[in-house]
mmCIF file of C-alpha atoms (C1' of nucleotides) in Angstrom:
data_model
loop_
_atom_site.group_PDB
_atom_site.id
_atom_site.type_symbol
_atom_site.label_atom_id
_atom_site.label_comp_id
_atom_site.label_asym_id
_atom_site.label_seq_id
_atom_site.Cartn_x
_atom_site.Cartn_y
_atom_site.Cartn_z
ATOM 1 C CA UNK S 202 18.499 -17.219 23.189
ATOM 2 C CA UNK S 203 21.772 -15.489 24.264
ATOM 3 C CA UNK S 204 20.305 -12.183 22.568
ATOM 4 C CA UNK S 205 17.418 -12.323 24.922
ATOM 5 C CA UNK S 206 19.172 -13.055 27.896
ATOM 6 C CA UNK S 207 21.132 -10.178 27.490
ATOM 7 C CA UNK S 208 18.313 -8.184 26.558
ATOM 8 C CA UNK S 209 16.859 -9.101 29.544
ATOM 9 C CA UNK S 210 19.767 -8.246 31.865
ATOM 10 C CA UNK S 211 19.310 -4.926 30.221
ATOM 11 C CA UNK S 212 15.989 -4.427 31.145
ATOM 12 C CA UNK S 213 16.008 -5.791 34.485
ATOM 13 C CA UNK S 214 18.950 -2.991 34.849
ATOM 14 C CA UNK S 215 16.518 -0.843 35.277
ATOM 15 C CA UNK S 216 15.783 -2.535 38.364
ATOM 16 C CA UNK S 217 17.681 -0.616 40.330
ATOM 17 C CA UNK S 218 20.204 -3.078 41.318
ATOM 18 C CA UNK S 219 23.142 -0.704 41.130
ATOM 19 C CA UNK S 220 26.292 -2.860 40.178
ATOM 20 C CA UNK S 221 28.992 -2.371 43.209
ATOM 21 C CA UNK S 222 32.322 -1.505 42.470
ATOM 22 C CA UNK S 223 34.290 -4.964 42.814
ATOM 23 C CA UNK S 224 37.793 -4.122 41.055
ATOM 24 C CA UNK S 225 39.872 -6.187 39.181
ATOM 25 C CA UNK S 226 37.837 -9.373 38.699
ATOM 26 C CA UNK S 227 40.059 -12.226 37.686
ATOM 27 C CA UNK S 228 42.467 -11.212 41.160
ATOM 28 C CA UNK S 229 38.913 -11.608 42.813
ATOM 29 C CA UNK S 230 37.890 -15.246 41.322
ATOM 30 C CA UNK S 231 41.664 -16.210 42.211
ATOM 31 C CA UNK S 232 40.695 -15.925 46.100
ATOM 32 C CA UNK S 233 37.477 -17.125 45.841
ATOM 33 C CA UNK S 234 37.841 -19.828 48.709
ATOM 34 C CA UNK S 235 39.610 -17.323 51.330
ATOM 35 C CA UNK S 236 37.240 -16.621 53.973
ATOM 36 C CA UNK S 237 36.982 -12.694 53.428
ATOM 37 C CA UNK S 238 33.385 -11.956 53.595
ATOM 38 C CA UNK S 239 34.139 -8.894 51.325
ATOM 39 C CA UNK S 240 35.870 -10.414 48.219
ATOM 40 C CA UNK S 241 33.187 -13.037 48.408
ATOM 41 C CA UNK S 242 30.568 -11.094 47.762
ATOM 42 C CA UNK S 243 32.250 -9.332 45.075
ATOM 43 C CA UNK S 244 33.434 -12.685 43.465
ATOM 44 C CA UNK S 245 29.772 -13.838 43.687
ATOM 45 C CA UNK S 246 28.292 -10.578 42.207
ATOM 46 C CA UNK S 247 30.833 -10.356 39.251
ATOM 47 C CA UNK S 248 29.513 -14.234 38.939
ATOM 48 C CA UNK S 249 25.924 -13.212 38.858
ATOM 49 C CA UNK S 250 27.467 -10.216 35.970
ATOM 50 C CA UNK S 251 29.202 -13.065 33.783
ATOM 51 C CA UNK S 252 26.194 -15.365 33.935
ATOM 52 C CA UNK S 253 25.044 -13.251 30.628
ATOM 53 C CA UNK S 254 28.310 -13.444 28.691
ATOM 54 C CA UNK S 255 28.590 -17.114 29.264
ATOM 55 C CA UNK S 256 27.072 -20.548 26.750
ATOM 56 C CA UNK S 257 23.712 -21.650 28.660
ATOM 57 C CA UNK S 258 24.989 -24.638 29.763
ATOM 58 C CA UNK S 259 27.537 -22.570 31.936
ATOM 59 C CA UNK S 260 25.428 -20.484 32.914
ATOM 60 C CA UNK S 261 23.144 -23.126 34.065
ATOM 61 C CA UNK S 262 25.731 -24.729 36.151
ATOM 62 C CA UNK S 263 27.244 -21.573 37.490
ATOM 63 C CA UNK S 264 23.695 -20.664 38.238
ATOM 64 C CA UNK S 265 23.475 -24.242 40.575
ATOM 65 C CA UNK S 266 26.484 -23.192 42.026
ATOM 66 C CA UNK S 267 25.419 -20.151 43.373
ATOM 67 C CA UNK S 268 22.509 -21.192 44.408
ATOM 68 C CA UNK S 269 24.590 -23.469 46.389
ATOM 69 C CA UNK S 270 26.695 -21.788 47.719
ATOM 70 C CA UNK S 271 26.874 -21.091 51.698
ATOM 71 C CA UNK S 272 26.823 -17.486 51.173
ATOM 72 C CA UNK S 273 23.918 -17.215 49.069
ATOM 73 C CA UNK S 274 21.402 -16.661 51.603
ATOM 74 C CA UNK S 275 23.919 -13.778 53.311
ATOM 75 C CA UNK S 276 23.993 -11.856 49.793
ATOM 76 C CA UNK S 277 20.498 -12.165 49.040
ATOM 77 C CA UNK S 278 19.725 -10.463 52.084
ATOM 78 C CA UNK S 279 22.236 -8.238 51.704
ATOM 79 C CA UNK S 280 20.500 -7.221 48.064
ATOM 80 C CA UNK S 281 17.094 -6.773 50.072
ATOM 81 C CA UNK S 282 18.404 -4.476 52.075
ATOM 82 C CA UNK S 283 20.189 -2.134 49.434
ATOM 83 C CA UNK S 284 16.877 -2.724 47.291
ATOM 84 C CA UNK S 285 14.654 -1.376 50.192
ATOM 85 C CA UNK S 286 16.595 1.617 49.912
ATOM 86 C CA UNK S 287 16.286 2.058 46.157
ATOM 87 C CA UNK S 288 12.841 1.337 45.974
ATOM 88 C CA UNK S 289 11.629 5.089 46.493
ATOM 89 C CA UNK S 290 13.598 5.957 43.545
ATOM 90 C CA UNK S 291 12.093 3.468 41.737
ATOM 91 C CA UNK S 292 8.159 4.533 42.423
ATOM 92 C CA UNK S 293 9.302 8.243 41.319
ATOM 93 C CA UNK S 294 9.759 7.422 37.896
ATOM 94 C CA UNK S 295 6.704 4.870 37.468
ATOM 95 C CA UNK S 296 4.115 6.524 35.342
ATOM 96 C CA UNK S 297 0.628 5.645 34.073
ATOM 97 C CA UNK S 298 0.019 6.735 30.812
ATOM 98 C CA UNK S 299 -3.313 6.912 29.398
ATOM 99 C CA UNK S 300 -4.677 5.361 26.383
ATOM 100 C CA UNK S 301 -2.667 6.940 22.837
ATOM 101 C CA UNK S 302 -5.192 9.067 21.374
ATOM 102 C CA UNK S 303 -3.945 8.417 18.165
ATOM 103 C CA UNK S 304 -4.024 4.956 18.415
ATOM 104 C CA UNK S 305 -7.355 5.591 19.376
ATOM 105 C CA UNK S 306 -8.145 7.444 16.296
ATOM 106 C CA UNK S 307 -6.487 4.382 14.806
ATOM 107 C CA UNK S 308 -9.107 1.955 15.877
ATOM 108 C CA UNK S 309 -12.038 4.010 15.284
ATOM 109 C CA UNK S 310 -11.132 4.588 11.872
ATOM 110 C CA UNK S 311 -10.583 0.662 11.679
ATOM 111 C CA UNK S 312 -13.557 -0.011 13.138
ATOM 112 C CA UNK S 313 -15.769 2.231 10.792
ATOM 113 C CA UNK S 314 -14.263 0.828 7.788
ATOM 114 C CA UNK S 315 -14.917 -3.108 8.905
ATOM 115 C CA UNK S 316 -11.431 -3.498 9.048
ATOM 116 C CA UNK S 317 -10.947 -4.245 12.599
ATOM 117 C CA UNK S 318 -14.243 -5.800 14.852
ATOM 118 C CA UNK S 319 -16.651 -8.158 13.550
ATOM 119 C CA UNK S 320 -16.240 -10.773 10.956
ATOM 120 C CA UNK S 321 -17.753 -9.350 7.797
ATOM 121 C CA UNK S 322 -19.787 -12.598 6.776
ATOM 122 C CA UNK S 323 -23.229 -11.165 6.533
ATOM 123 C CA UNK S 324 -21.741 -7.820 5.840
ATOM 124 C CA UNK S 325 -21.453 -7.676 2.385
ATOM 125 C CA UNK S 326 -24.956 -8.975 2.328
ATOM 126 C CA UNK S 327 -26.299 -6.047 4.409
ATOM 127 C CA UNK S 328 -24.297 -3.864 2.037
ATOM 128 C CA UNK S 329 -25.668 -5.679 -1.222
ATOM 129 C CA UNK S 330 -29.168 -5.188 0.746
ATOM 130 C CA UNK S 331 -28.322 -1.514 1.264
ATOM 131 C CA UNK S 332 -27.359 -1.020 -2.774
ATOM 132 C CA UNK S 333 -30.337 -2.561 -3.690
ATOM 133 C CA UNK S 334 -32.583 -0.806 -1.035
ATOM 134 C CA UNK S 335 -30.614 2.579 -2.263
ATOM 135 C CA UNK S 336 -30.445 2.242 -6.170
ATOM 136 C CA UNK S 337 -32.954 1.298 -9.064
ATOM 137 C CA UNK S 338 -30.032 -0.583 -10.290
ATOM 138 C CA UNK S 339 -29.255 -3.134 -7.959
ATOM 139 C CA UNK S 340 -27.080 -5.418 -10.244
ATOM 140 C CA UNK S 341 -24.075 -2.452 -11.249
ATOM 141 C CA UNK S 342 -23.902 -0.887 -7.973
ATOM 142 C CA UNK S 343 -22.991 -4.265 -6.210
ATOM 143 C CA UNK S 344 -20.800 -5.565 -8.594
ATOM 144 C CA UNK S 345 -19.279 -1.977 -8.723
ATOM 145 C CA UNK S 346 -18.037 -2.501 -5.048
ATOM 146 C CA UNK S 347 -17.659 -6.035 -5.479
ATOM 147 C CA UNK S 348 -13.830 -5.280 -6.392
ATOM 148 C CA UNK S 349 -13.787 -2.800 -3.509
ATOM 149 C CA UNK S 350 -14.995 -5.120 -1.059
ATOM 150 C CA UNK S 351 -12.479 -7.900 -2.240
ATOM 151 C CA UNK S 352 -9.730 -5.403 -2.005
ATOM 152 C CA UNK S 353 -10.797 -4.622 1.525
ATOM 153 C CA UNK S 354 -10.981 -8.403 2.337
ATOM 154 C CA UNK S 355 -7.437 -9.036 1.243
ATOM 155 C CA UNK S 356 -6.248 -5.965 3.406
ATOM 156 C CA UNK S 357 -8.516 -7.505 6.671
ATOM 157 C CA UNK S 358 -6.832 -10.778 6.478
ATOM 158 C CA UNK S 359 -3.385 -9.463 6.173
ATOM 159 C CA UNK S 360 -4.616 -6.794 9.144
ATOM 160 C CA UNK S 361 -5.451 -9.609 11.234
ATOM 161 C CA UNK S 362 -2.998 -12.207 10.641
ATOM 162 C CA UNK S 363 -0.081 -9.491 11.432
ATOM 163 C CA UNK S 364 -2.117 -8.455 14.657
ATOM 164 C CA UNK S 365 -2.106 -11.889 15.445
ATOM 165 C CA UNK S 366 1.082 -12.872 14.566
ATOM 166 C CA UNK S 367 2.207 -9.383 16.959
ATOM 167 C CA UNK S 368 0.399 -10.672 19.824
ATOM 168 C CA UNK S 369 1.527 -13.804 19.974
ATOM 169 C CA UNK S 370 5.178 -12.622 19.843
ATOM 170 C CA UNK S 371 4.263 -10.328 22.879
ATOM 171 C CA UNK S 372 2.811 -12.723 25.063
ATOM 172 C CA UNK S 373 5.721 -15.327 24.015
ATOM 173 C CA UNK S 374 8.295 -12.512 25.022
ATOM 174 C CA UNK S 375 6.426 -11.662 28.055
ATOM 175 C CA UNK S 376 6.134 -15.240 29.192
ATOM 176 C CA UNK S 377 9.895 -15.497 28.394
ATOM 177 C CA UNK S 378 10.836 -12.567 30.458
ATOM 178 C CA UNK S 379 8.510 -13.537 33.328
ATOM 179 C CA UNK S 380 10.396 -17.049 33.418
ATOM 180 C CA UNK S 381 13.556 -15.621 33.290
ATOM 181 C CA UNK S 382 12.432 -12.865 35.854
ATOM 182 C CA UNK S 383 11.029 -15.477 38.091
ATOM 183 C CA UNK S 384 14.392 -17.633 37.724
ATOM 184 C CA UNK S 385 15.976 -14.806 38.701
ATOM 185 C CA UNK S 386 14.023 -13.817 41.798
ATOM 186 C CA UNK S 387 15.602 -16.681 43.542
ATOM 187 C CA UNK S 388 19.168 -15.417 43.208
ATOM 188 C CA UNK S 389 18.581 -11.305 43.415
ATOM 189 C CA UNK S 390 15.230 -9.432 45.043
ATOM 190 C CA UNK S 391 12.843 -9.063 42.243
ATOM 191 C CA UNK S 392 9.174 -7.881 43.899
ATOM 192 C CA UNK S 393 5.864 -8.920 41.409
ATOM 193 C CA UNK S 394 5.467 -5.480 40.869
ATOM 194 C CA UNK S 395 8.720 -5.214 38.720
ATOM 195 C CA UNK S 396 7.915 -7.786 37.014
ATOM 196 C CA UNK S 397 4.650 -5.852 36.110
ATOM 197 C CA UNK S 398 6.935 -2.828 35.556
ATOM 198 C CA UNK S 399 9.111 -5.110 33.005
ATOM 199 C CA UNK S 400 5.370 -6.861 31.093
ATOM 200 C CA UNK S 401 4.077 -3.155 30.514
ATOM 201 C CA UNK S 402 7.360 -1.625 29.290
ATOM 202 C CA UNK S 403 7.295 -4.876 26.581
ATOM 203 C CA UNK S 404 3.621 -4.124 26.345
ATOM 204 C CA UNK S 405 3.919 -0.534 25.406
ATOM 205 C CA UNK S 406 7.036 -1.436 22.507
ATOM 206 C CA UNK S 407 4.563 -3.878 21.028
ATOM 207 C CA UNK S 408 1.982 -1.795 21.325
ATOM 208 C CA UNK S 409 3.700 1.001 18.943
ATOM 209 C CA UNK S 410 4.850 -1.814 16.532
ATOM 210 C CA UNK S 411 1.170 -2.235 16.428
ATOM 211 C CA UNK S 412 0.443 1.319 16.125
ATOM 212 C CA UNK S 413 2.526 1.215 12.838
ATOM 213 C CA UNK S 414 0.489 -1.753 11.626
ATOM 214 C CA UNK S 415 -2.559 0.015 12.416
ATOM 215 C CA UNK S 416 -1.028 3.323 10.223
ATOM 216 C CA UNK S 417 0.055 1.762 7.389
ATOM 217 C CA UNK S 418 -3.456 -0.442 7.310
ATOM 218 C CA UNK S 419 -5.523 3.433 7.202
ATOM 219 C CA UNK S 420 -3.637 4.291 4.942
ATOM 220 C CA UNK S 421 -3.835 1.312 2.282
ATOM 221 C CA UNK S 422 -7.781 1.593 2.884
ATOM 222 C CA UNK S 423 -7.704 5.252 2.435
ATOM 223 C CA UNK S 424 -5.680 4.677 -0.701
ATOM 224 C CA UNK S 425 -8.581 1.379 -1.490
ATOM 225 C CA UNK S 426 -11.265 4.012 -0.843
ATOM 226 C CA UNK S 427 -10.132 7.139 -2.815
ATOM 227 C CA UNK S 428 -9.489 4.201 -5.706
ATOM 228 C CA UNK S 429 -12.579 2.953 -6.072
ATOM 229 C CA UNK S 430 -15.248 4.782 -4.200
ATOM 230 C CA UNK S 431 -14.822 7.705 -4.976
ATOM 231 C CA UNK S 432 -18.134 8.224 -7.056
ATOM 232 C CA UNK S 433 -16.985 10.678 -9.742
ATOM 233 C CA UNK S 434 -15.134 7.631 -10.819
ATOM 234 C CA UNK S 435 -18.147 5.725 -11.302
ATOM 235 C CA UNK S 436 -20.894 7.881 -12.190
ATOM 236 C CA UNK S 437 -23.895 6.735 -13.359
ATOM 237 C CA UNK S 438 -26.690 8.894 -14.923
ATOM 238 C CA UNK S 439 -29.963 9.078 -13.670
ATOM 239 C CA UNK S 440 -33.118 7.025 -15.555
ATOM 240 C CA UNK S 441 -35.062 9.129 -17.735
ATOM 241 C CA UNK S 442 -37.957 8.449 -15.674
ATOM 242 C CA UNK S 443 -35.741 10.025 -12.260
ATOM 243 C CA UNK S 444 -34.975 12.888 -14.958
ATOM 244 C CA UNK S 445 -38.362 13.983 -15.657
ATOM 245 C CA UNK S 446 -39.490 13.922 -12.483
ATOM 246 C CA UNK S 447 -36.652 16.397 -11.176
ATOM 247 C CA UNK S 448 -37.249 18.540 -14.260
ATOM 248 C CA UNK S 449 -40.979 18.355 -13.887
ATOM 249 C CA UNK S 450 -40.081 20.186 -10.259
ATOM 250 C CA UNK S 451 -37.770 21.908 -11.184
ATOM 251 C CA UNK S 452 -39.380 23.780 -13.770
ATOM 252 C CA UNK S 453 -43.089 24.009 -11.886
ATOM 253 C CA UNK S 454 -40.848 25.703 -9.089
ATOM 254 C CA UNK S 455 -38.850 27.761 -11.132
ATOM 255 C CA UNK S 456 -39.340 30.889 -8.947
ATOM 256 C CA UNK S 457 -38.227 29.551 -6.058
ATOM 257 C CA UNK S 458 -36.588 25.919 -7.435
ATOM 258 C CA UNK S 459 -35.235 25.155 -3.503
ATOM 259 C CA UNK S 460 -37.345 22.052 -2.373
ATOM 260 C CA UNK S 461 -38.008 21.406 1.266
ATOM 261 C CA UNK S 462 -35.901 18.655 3.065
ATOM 262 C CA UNK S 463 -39.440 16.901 2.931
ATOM 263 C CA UNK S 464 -39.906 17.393 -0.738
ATOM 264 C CA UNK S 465 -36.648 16.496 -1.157
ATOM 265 C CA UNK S 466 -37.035 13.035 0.193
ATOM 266 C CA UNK S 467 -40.095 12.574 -2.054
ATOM 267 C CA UNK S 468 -38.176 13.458 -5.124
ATOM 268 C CA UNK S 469 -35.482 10.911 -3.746
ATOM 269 C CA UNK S 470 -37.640 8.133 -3.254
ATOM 270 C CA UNK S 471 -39.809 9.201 -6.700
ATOM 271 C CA UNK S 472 -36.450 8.837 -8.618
ATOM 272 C CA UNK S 473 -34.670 5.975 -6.412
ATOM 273 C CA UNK S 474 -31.833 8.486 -5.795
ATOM 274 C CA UNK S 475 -30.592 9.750 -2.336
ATOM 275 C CA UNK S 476 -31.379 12.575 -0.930
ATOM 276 C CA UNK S 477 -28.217 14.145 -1.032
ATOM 277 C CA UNK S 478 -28.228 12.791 -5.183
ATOM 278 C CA UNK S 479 -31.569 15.095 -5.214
ATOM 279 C CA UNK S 480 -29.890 18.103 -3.590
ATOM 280 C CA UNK S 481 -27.309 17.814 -6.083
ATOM 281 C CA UNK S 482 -28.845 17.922 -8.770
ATOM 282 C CA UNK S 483 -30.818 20.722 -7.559
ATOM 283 C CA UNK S 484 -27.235 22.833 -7.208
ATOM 284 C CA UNK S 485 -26.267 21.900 -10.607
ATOM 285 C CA UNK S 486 -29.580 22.562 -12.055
ATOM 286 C CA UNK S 487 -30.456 25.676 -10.667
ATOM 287 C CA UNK S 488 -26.186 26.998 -11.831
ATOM 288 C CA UNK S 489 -26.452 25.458 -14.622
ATOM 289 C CA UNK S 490 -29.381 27.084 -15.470
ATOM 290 C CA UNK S 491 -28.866 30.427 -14.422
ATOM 291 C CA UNK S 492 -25.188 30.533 -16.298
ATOM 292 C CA UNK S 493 -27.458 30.129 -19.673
ATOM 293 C CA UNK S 494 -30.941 30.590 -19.245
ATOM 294 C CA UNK S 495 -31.135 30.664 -23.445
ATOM 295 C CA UNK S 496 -29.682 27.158 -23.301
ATOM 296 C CA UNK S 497 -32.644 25.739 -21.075
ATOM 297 C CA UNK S 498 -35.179 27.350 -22.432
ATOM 298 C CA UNK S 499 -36.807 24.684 -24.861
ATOM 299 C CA UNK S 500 -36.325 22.643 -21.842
ATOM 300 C CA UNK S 501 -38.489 24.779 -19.620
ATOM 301 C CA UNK S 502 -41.149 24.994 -22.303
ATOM 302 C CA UNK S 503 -41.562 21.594 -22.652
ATOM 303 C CA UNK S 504 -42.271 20.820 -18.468
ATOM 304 C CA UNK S 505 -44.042 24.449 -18.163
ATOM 305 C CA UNK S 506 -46.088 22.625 -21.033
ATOM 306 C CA UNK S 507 -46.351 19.223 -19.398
ATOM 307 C CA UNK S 508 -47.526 20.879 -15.825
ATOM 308 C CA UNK S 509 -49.662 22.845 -17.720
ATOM 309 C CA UNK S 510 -51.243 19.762 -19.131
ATOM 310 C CA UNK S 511 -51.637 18.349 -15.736
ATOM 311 C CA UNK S 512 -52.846 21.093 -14.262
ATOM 312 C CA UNK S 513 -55.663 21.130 -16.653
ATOM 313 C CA UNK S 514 -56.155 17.534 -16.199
ATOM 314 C CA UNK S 515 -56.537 17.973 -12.739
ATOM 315 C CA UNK S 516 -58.793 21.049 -12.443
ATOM 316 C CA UNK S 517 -60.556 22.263 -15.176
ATOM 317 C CA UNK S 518 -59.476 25.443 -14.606
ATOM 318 C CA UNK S 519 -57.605 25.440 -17.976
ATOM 319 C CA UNK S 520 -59.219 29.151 -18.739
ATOM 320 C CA UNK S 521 -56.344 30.980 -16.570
ATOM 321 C CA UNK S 522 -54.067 29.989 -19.532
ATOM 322 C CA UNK S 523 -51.579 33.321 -19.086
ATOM 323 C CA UNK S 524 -48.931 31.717 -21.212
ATOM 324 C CA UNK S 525 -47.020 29.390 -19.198
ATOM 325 C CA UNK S 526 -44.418 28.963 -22.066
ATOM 326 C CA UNK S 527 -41.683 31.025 -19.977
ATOM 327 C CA UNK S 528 -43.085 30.630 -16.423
ATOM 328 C CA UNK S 529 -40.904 32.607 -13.922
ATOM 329 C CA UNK S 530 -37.984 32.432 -15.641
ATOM 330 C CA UNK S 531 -37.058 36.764 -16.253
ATOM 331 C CA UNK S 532 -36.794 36.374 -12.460
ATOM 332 C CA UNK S 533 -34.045 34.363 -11.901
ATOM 333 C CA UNK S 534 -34.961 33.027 -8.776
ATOM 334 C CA UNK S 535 -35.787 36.041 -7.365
ATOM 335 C CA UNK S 536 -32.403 38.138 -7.466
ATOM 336 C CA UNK S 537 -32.333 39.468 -11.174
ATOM 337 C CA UNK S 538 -29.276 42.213 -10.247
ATOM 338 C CA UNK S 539 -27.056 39.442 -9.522
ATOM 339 C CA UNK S 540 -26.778 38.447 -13.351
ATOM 340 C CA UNK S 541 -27.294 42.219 -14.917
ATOM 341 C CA UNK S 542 -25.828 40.174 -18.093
ATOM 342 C CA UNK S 543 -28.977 38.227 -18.717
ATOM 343 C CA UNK S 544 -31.012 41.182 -19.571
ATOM 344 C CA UNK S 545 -34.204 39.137 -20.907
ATOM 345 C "C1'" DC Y 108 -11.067 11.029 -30.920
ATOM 346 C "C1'" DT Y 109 -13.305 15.402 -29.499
ATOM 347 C "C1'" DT Y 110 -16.828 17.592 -27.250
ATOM 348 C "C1'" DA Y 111 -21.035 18.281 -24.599
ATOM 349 C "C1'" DA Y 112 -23.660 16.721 -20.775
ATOM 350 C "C1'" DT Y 113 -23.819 15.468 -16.161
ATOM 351 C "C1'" DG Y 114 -23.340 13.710 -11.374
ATOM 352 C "C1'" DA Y 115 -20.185 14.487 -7.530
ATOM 353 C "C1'" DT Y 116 -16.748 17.004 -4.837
ATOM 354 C "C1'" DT Y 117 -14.549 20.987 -2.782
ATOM 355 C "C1'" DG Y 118 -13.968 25.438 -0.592
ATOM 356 C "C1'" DA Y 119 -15.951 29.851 0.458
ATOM 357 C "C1'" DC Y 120 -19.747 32.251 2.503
ATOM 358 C "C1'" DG Y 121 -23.590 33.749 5.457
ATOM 359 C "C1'" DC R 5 -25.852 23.405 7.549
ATOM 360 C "C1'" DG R 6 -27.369 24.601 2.882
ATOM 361 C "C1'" DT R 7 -26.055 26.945 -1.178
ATOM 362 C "C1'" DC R 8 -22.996 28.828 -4.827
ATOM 363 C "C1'" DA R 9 -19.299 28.536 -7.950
ATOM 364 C "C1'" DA R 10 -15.584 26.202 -9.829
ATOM 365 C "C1'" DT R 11 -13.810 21.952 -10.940
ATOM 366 C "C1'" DC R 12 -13.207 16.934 -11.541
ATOM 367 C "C1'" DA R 13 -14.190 12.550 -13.754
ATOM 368 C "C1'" DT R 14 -17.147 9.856 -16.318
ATOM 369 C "C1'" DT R 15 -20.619 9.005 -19.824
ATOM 370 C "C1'" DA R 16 -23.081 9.899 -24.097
ATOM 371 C "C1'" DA R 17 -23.150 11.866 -28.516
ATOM 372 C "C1'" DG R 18 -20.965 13.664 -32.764
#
DNA sequence: CTTAATGATTGACG
DNA sequence: CGTCAATCATTAAG
């Protein structure tokens, strides 16, 4: 308690009260009864000065004294009137500073990961509903993030309970202050718009402890997310099924193996991959197969084989057989004289 | 355990 | 932005 009166004194220093010169004090208390207007005022500002160094209690009945006291009303005009001509000063330095863009930043990035906003309660179920809606597999990719998500829980609730446990230390402060502030108007010129001056100067050194709180919380779910979503980590190889049907297009395409976004989501949704699963594969495949076309080339025999075998099916037209063992593939997608070394 | 296969990521490039 | 090339990390096969 005698920390934050002190603390406060501090602050409210900044005020603008500018402490008089009043000499010696103790030779000053010793004629405090003397009628010189002068040395009275003195004696009662150095009183108003000691309040802070003193027990409560004393300061609580020094604090009735001067309140008390005949001259009270003389000084606290007396401190309106140098205060009026402070004041200017005092507007100069007031400045209005717009929201932190990094704690900005902060939040969003809170926000995105579920962190901060909404209670997660049917979250995980939308995300569950998501896996399954995404993957064949419904059952490993949910119980793959299952960790993750419990993880992420754990770092919410410690998120919010320090948030909370900030705030409420603020607004206990600020009410604190704006007592003491208040008390204080009664004895010295304090205007409500100091005391707004004092609540946002408290605001803004809560708001960085929260800033910090915010920091270290991206950074444990950054360090959550590399852990265990990063996919590499938890790969999963396609169904055979998903296999054939990327090979089967792969292969009937083979001059020009670079499906349409449209074909691409009709692979995706063929396989029960993602889009972006189909347009990898596509990268590795086509790489892969260019590095060592020798390598691939049962492969290619066996779907130029299999769309062979539907093509028949589908029209009788099986008489243009002109060997489709090795459909395409001396071409290498087109640009043969970037791989002179694959001279077929 | 070693090795090959494979899905995903990253940085450069046009 | 999509692709290439190199690389990473995991899985499957030996």
């Amino acid at each position: 308690m005698d920390d934050q009166t002190r603390m406060l004194t501090g602050l409210t220093g900044l005020g603008g009260l500018s402490q008089p010169d009043v000499g010696d004090p103790d030779s000053v208390r010793k004629q405090q009864s003397l009628g010189q207007p002068q040395q009275d005022i003195g004696d009662i500002l150095q009183q108003i000065m000691a309040i802070t160094d003193e027990s409560l209690d004393e300061a609580q009945a020094r604090k009735h004294a001067l309140n008390c006291h005949r001259m009270k009303p003389a000084l606290f005009s007396v401190l309106c009137e140098i205060k009026e001509k402070t004041v200017l000063s005092i507007r100069g330095v007031q400045e209005e500073d717009p929201p932190d863009p990094q704690i900005m930043r902060l939040d969003n990035m809170l926000l995105a990961e579920g962190v901060s906003g909404p209670e997660k309660g049917g979250g995980s179920a939308a995300a569950a509903a998501a896996a399954a809606a995404a993957g064949g597999s419904p059952t490993d990719s949910s119980i793959e993030h299952s960790d993750y998500r419990a993880k992420l829980a754990q770092i919410r609730q410690i998120y919010h309970s320090e948030l909370e446990k900030y705030e409420q230390a603020c607004s206990e402060f600020t009410n604190h202050v704006m007592n003491l502030l208040r008390e204080q108007s009664r004895t010295r010129p304090i205007s409500p718009k100091e005391i707004e001056r004092m609540v946002a100067i408290i605001h803004r050194k809560f708001s960085s402890i929260q800033m910090q709180l915010k920091q270290s919380t991206c950074e444990a779910v950054m360090i959550l997310r590399s852990r265990f979503l990063d996919a590499r980590r938890k790969r999963r190889n396609f169904n055979k099924q998903a296999t054939e049907v990327l090979n089967e297009y792969f292969y009937s395409h083979l001059s020009n193996p670079y499906p349409s976004e449209e074909a691409k989501e009709e692979l995706a949704k063929k396989c029960g991959i993602t889009v972006s699963q189909v347009s990898n594969w596509f990268g590795n495949k086509r790489i892969r197969y260019k590095k060592n076309i020798g390598k691939f080339q049962e492969e290619a025999n066996l779907y130029a084989v299999k769309t062979a075998v539907d093509a028949a099916n589908v029209s009788a037209q099986a008489s243009q057989a002109n060997s489709p063992a090795t459909p395409n593939s001396g071409l290498f997608f087109c640009y043969p004289q970037l791989y002179p070394q694959c001279i077929v």
